[in-house]
Coordinates of C-alpha atoms in Angstrom, one line a residue:
X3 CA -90.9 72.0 -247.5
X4 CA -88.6 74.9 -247.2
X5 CA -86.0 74.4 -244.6
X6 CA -85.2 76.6 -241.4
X7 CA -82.3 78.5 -240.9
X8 CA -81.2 76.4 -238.2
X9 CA -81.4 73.3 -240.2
X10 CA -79.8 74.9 -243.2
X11 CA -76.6 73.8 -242.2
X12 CA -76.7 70.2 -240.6
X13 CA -75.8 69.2 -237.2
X14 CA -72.3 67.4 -236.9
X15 CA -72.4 63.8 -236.7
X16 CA -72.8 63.2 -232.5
X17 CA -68.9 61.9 -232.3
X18 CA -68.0 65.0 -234.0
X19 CA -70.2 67.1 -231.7
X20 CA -68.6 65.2 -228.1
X21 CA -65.3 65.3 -229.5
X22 CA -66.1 69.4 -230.1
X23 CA -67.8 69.9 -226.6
X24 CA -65.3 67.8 -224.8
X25 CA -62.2 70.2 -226.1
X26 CA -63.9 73.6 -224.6
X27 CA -65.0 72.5 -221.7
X28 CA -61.0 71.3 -221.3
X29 CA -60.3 75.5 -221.6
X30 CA -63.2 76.8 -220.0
X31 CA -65.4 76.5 -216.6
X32 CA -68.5 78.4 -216.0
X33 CA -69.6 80.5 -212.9
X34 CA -71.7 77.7 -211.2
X35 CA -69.6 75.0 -211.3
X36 CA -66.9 77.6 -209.8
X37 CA -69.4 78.3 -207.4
X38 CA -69.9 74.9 -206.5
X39 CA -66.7 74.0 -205.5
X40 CA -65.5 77.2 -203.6
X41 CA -69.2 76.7 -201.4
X42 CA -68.5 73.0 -200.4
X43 CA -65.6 71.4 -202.5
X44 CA -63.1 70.3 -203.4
X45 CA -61.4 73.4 -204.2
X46 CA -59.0 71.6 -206.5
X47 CA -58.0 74.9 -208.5
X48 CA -56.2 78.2 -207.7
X49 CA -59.0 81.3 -208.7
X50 CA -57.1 84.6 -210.4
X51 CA -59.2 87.6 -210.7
X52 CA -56.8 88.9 -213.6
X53 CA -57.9 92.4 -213.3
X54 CA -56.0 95.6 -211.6
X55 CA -56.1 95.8 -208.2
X56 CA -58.5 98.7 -207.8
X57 CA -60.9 97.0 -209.6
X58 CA -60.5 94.1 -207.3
X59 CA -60.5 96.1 -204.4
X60 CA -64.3 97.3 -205.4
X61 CA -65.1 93.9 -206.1
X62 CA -64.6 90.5 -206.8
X63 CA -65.6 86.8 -206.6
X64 CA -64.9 85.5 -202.7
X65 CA -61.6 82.8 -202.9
X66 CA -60.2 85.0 -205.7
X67 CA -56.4 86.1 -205.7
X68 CA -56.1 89.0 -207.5
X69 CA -52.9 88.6 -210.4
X70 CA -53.1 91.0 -213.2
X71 CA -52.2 89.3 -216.2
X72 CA -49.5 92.0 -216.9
X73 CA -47.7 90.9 -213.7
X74 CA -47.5 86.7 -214.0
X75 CA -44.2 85.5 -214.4
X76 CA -42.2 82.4 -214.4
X77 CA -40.7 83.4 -211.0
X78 CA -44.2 84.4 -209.8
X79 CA -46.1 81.4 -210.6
X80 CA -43.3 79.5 -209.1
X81 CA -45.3 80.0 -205.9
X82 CA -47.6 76.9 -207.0
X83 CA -46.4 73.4 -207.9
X84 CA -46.4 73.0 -211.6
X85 CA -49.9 70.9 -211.7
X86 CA -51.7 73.9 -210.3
X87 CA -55.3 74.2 -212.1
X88 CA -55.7 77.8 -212.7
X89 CA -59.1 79.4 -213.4
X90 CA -58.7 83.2 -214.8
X91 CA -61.6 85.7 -214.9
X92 CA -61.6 89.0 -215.5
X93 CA -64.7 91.7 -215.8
X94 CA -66.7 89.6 -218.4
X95 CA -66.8 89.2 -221.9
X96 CA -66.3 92.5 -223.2
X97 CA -62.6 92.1 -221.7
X98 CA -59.9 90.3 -222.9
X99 CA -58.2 90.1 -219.7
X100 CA -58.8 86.5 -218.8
X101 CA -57.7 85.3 -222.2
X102 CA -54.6 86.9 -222.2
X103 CA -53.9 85.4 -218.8
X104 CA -54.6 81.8 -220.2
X105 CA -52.3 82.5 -223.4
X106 CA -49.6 83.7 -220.7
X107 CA -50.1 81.1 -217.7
X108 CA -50.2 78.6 -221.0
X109 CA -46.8 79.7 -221.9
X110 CA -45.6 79.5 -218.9
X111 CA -46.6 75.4 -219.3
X112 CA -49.3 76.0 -216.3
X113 CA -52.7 73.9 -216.6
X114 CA -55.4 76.7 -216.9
X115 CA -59.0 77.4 -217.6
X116 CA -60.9 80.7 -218.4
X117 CA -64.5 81.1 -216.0
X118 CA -67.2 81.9 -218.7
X119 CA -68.9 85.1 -218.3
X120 CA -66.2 87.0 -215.7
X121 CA -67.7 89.2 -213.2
X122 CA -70.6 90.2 -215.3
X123 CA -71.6 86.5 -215.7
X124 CA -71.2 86.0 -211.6
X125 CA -73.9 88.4 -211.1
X126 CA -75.5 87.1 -213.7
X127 CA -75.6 84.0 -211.8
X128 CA -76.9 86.1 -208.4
X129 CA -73.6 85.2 -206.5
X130 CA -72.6 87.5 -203.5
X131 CA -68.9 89.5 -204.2
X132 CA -66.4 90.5 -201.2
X133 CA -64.6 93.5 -201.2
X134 CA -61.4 94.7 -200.6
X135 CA -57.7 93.7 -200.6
X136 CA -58.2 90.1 -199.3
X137 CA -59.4 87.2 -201.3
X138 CA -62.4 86.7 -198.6
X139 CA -64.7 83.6 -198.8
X140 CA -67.6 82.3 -200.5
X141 CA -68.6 80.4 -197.2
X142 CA -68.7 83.9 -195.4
X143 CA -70.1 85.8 -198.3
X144 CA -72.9 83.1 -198.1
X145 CA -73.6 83.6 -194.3
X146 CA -73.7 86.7 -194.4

């Protein structure tokens, strides 16, 4: 029976396969479960929209703080205690803005994790964006 090319290669052995899905989810998040928490909680990370600020400006997820990667610093981030959970996006995965913001806050010995997907996979996802300079809010985006 000839064998698919799927099955051509076999599956790892399930510890293997935890052990493997366990490390990326410890460097990535995805837009819903970003979602999740910025519409009821806990917000238990700090949200960087790593792009420029004119592309901000036009759009980006509510709850986001806009900190081009280009622009983090030791003296900057010293504006969060040291355990701050960062979560980096930047337009989506055509961009490799939000991983050069993990490599630097990761240098910088800051706990981080890189949203899946960017802005392309948030409205992917259908979520409403805010506009402008301020971070804004999911909560309001959603009542609106």
């Amino acid at each position: 029976m000839p064998t698919s090319t799927v099955a051509a290669i076999p599956a790892a052995a399930p510890s293997r396969a935890a052990e493997h899905f366990a490390g990326r989810l410890s460097f990535e998040t995805d837009c819903a479960d970003v979602h999740q928490s910025l519409s009821g909680g806990p917000v238990d990370f700090v949200l960087l929209d790593v792009r420029g600020p004119n592309a901000y400006a036009r759009s980006h997820v509510p709850g986001a703080l806009n900190l081009p990667h280009r622009e983090m610093t030791a003296e900057c981030m010293a504006t969060w205690p040291e355990s701050t959970l960062f979560v980096v996006y930047c337009a989506g995965p055509h961009c490799n803005g939000a991983d050069r913001a993990a490599l630097r806050l990761s240098q910088l010995g800051r706990p981080v994790k890189l949203m899946l997907g960017g802005m392309t996979g948030w409205a992917d996802e259908g979520f409403p964006f805010a506009q402008g300079s301020e971070p804004g809010s999911l909560k309001l985006s959603s009542a609106a």
